[in-house]
mmCIF file with all atom_site columns, C-alpha atoms in Angstrom:
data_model
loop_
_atom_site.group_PDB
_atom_site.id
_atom_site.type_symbol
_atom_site.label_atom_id
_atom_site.label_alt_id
_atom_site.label_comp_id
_atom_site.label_asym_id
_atom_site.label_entity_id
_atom_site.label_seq_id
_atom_site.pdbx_PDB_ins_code
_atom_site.Cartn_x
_atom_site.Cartn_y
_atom_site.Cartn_z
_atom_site.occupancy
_atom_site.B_iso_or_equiv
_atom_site.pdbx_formal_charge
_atom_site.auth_seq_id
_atom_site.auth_comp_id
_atom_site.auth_asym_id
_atom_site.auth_atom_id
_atom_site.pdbx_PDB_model_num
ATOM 1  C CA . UNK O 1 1  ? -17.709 -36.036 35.260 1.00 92.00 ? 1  UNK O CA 1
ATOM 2  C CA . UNK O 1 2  ? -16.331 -33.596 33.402 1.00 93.00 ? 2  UNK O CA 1
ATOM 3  C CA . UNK O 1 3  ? -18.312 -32.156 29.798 1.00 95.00 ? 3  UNK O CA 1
ATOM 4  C CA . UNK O 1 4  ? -15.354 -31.138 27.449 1.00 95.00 ? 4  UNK O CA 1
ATOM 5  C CA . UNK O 1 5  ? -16.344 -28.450 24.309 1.00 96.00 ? 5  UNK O CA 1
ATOM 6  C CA . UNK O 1 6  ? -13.883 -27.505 21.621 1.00 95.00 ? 6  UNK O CA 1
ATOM 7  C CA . UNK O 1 7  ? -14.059 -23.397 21.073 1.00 92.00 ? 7  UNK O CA 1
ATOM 8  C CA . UNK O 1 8  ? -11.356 -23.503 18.722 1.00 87.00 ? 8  UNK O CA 1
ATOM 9  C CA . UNK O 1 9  ? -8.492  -25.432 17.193 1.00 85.00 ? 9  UNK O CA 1
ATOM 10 C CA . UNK O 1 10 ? -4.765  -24.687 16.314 1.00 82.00 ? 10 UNK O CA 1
ATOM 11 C CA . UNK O 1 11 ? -2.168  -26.585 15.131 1.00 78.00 ? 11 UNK O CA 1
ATOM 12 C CA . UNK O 1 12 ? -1.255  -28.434 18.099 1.00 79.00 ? 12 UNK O CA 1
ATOM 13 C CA . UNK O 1 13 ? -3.602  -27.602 20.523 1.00 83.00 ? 13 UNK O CA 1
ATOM 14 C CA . UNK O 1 14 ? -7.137  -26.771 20.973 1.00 87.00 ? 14 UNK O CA 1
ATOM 15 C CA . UNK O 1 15 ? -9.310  -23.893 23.117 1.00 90.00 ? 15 UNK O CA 1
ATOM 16 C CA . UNK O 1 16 ? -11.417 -26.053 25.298 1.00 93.00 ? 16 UNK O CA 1
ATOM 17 C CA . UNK O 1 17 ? -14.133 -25.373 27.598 1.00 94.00 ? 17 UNK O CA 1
ATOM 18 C CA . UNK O 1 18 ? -15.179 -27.291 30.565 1.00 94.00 ? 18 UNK O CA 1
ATOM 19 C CA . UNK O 1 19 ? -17.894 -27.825 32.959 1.00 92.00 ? 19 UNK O CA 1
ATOM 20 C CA . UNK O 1 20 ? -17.802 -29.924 36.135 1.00 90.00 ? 20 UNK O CA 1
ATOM 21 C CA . UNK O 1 21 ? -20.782 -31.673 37.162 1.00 87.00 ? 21 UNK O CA 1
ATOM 22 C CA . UNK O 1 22 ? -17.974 -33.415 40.134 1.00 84.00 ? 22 UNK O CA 1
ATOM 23 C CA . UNK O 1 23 ? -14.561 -31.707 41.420 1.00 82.00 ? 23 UNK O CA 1
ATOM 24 C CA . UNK O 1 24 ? -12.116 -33.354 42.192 1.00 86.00 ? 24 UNK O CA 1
ATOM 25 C CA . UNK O 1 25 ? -8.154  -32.578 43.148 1.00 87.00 ? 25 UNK O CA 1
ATOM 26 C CA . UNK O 1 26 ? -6.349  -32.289 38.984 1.00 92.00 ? 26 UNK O CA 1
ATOM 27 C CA . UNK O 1 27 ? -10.024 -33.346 37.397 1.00 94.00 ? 27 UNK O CA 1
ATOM 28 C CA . UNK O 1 28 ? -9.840  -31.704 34.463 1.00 94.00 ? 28 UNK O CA 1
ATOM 29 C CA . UNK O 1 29 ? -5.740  -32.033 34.316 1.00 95.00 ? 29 UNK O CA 1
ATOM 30 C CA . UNK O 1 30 ? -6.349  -35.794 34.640 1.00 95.00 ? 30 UNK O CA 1
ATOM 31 C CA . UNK O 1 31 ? -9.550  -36.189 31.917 1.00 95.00 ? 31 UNK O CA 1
ATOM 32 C CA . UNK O 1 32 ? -7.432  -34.272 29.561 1.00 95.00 ? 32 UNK O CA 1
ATOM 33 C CA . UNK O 1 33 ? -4.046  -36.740 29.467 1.00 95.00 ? 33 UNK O CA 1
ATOM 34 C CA . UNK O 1 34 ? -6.716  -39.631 30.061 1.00 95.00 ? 34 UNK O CA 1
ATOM 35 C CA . UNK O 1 35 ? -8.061  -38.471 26.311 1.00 94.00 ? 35 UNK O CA 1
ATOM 36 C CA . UNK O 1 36 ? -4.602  -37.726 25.362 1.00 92.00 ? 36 UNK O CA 1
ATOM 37 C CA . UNK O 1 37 ? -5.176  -33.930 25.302 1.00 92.00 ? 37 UNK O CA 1
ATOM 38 C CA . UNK O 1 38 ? -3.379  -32.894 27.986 1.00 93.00 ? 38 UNK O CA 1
ATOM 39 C CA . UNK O 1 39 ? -3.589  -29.314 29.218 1.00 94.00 ? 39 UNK O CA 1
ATOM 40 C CA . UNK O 1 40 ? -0.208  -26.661 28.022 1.00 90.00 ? 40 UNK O CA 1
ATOM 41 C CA . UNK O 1 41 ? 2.320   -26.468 30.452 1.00 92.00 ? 41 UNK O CA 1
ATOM 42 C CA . UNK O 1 42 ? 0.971   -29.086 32.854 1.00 94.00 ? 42 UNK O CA 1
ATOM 43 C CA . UNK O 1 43 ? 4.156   -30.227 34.238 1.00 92.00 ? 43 UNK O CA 1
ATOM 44 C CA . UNK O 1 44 ? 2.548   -33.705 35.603 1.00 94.00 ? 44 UNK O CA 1
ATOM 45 C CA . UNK O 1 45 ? -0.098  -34.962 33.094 1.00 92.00 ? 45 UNK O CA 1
ATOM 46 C CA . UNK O 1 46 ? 1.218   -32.631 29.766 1.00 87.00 ? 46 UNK O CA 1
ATOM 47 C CA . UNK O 1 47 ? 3.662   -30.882 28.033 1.00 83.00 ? 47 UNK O CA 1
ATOM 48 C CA . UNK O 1 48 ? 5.379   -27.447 28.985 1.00 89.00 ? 48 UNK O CA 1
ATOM 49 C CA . UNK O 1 49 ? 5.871   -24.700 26.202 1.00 86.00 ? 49 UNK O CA 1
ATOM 50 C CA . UNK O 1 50 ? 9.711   -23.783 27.205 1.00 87.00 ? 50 UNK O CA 1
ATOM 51 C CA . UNK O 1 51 ? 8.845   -20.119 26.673 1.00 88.00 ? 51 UNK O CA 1
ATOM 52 C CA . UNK O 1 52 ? 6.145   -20.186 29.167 1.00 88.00 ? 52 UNK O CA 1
ATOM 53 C CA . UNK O 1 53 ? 7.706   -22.815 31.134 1.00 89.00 ? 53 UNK O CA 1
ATOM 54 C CA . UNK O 1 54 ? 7.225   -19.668 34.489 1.00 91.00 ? 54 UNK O CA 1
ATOM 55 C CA . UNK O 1 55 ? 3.295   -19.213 33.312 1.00 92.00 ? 55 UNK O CA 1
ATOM 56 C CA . UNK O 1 56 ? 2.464   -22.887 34.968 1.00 91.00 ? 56 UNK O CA 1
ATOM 57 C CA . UNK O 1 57 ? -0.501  -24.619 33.491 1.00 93.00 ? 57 UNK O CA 1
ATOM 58 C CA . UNK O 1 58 ? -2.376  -22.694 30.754 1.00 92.00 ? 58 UNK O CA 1
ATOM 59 C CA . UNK O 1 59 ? -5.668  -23.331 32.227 1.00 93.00 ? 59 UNK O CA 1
ATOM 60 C CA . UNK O 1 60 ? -8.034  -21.002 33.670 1.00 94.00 ? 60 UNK O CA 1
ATOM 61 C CA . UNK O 1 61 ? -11.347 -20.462 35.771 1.00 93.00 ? 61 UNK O CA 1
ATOM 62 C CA . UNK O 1 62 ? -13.382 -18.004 33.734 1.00 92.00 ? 62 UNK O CA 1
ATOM 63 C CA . UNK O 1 63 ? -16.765 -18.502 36.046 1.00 92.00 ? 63 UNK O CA 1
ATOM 64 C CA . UNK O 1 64 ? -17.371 -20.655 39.236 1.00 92.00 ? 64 UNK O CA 1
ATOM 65 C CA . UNK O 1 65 ? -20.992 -21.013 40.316 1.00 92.00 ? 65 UNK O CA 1
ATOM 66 C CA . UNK O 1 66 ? -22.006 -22.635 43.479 1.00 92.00 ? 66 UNK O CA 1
ATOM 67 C CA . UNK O 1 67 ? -25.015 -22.493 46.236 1.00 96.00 ? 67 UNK O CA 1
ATOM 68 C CA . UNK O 1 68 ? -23.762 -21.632 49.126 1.00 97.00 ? 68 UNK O CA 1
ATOM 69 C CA . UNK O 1 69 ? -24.591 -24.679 51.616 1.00 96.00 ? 69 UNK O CA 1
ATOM 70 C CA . UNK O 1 70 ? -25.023 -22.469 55.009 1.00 97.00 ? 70 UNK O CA 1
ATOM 71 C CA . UNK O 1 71 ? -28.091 -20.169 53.614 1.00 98.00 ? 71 UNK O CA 1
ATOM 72 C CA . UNK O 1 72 ? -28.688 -21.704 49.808 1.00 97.00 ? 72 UNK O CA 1
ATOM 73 C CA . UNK O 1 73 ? -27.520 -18.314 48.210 1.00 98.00 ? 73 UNK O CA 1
ATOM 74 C CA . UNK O 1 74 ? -26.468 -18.926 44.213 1.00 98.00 ? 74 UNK O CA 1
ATOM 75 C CA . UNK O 1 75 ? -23.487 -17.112 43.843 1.00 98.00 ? 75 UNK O CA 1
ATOM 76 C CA . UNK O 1 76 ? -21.417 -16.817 40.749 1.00 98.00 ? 76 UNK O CA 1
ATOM 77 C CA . UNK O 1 77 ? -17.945 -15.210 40.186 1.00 97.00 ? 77 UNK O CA 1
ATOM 78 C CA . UNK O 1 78 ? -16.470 -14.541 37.071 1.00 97.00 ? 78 UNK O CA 1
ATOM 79 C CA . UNK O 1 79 ? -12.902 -12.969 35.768 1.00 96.00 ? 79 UNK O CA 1
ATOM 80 C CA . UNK O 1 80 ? -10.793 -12.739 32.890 1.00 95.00 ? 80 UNK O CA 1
ATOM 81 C CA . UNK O 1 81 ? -7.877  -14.619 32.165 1.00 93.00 ? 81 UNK O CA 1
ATOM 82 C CA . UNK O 1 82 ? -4.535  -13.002 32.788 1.00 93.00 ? 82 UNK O CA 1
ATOM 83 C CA . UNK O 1 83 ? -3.265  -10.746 29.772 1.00 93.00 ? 83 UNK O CA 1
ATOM 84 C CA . UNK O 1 84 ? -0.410  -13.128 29.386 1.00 92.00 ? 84 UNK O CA 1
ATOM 85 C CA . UNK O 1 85 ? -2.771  -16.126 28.963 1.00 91.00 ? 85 UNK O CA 1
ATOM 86 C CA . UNK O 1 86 ? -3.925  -14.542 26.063 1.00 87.00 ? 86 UNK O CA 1
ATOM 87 C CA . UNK O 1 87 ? -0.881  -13.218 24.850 1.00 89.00 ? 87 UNK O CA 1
ATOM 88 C CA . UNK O 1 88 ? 0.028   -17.322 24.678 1.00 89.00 ? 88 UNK O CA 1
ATOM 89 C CA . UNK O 1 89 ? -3.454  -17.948 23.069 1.00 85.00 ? 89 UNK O CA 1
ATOM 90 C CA . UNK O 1 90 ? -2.143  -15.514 20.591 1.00 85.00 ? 90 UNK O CA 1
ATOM 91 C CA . UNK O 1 91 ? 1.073   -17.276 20.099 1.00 86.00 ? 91 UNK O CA 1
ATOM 92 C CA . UNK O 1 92 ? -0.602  -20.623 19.562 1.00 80.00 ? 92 UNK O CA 1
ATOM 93 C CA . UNK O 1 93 ? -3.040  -19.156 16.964 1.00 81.00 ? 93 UNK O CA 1
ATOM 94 C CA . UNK O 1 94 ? -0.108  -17.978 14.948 1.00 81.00 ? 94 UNK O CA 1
ATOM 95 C CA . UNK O 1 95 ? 1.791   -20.980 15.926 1.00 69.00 ? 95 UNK O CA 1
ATOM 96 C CA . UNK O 1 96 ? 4.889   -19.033 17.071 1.00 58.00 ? 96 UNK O CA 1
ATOM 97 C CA . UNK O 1 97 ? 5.811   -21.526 19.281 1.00 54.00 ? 97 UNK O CA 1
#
């Protein structure tokens, strides 16, 4: 199961936010074509922006939250996208692509 929220939208593609309540191996990659939104650059399920072809897929893990299962500990990691992710983000919003 994966719970899809638009943040924003540009001409061609759309910010997106997701959170798992399963994982499993391309999840999200494989939701998103099965919608017909597939993720940028996802050379299997989507299309790849030739300028950013060496990026890979623009998709990123902002948070992961888990309980550890050997002493039930909630831990929770977060970090920011690479500057280049948004420099793309960028690009879409002014549709320079």
């Amino acid at each position: 199961v994966t719970n899809i929220r638009v943040l924003e939208r540009y001409k061609d593609t759309s910010l997106i936010e997701c959170i798992l309540e399963t994982g499993r191996t391309h999840q999200i990659r494989v939701h998103m074509n099965y919608i017909n939104h597939p993720v940028v650059n996802d050379p299997v399920y989507g299309k790849v922006i030739k300028e950013y072809a060496d990026f890979g897929q623009l998709l990123h893990s902002t948070k992961i939250e888990f309980d550890n299962p050997s002493n039930g500990e909630h831990l929770c990691y977060k970090v920011d996208a690479p500057e280049l992710f948004y420099k793309i983000m960028e690009d879409l919003t002014n549709e320079n692509y």
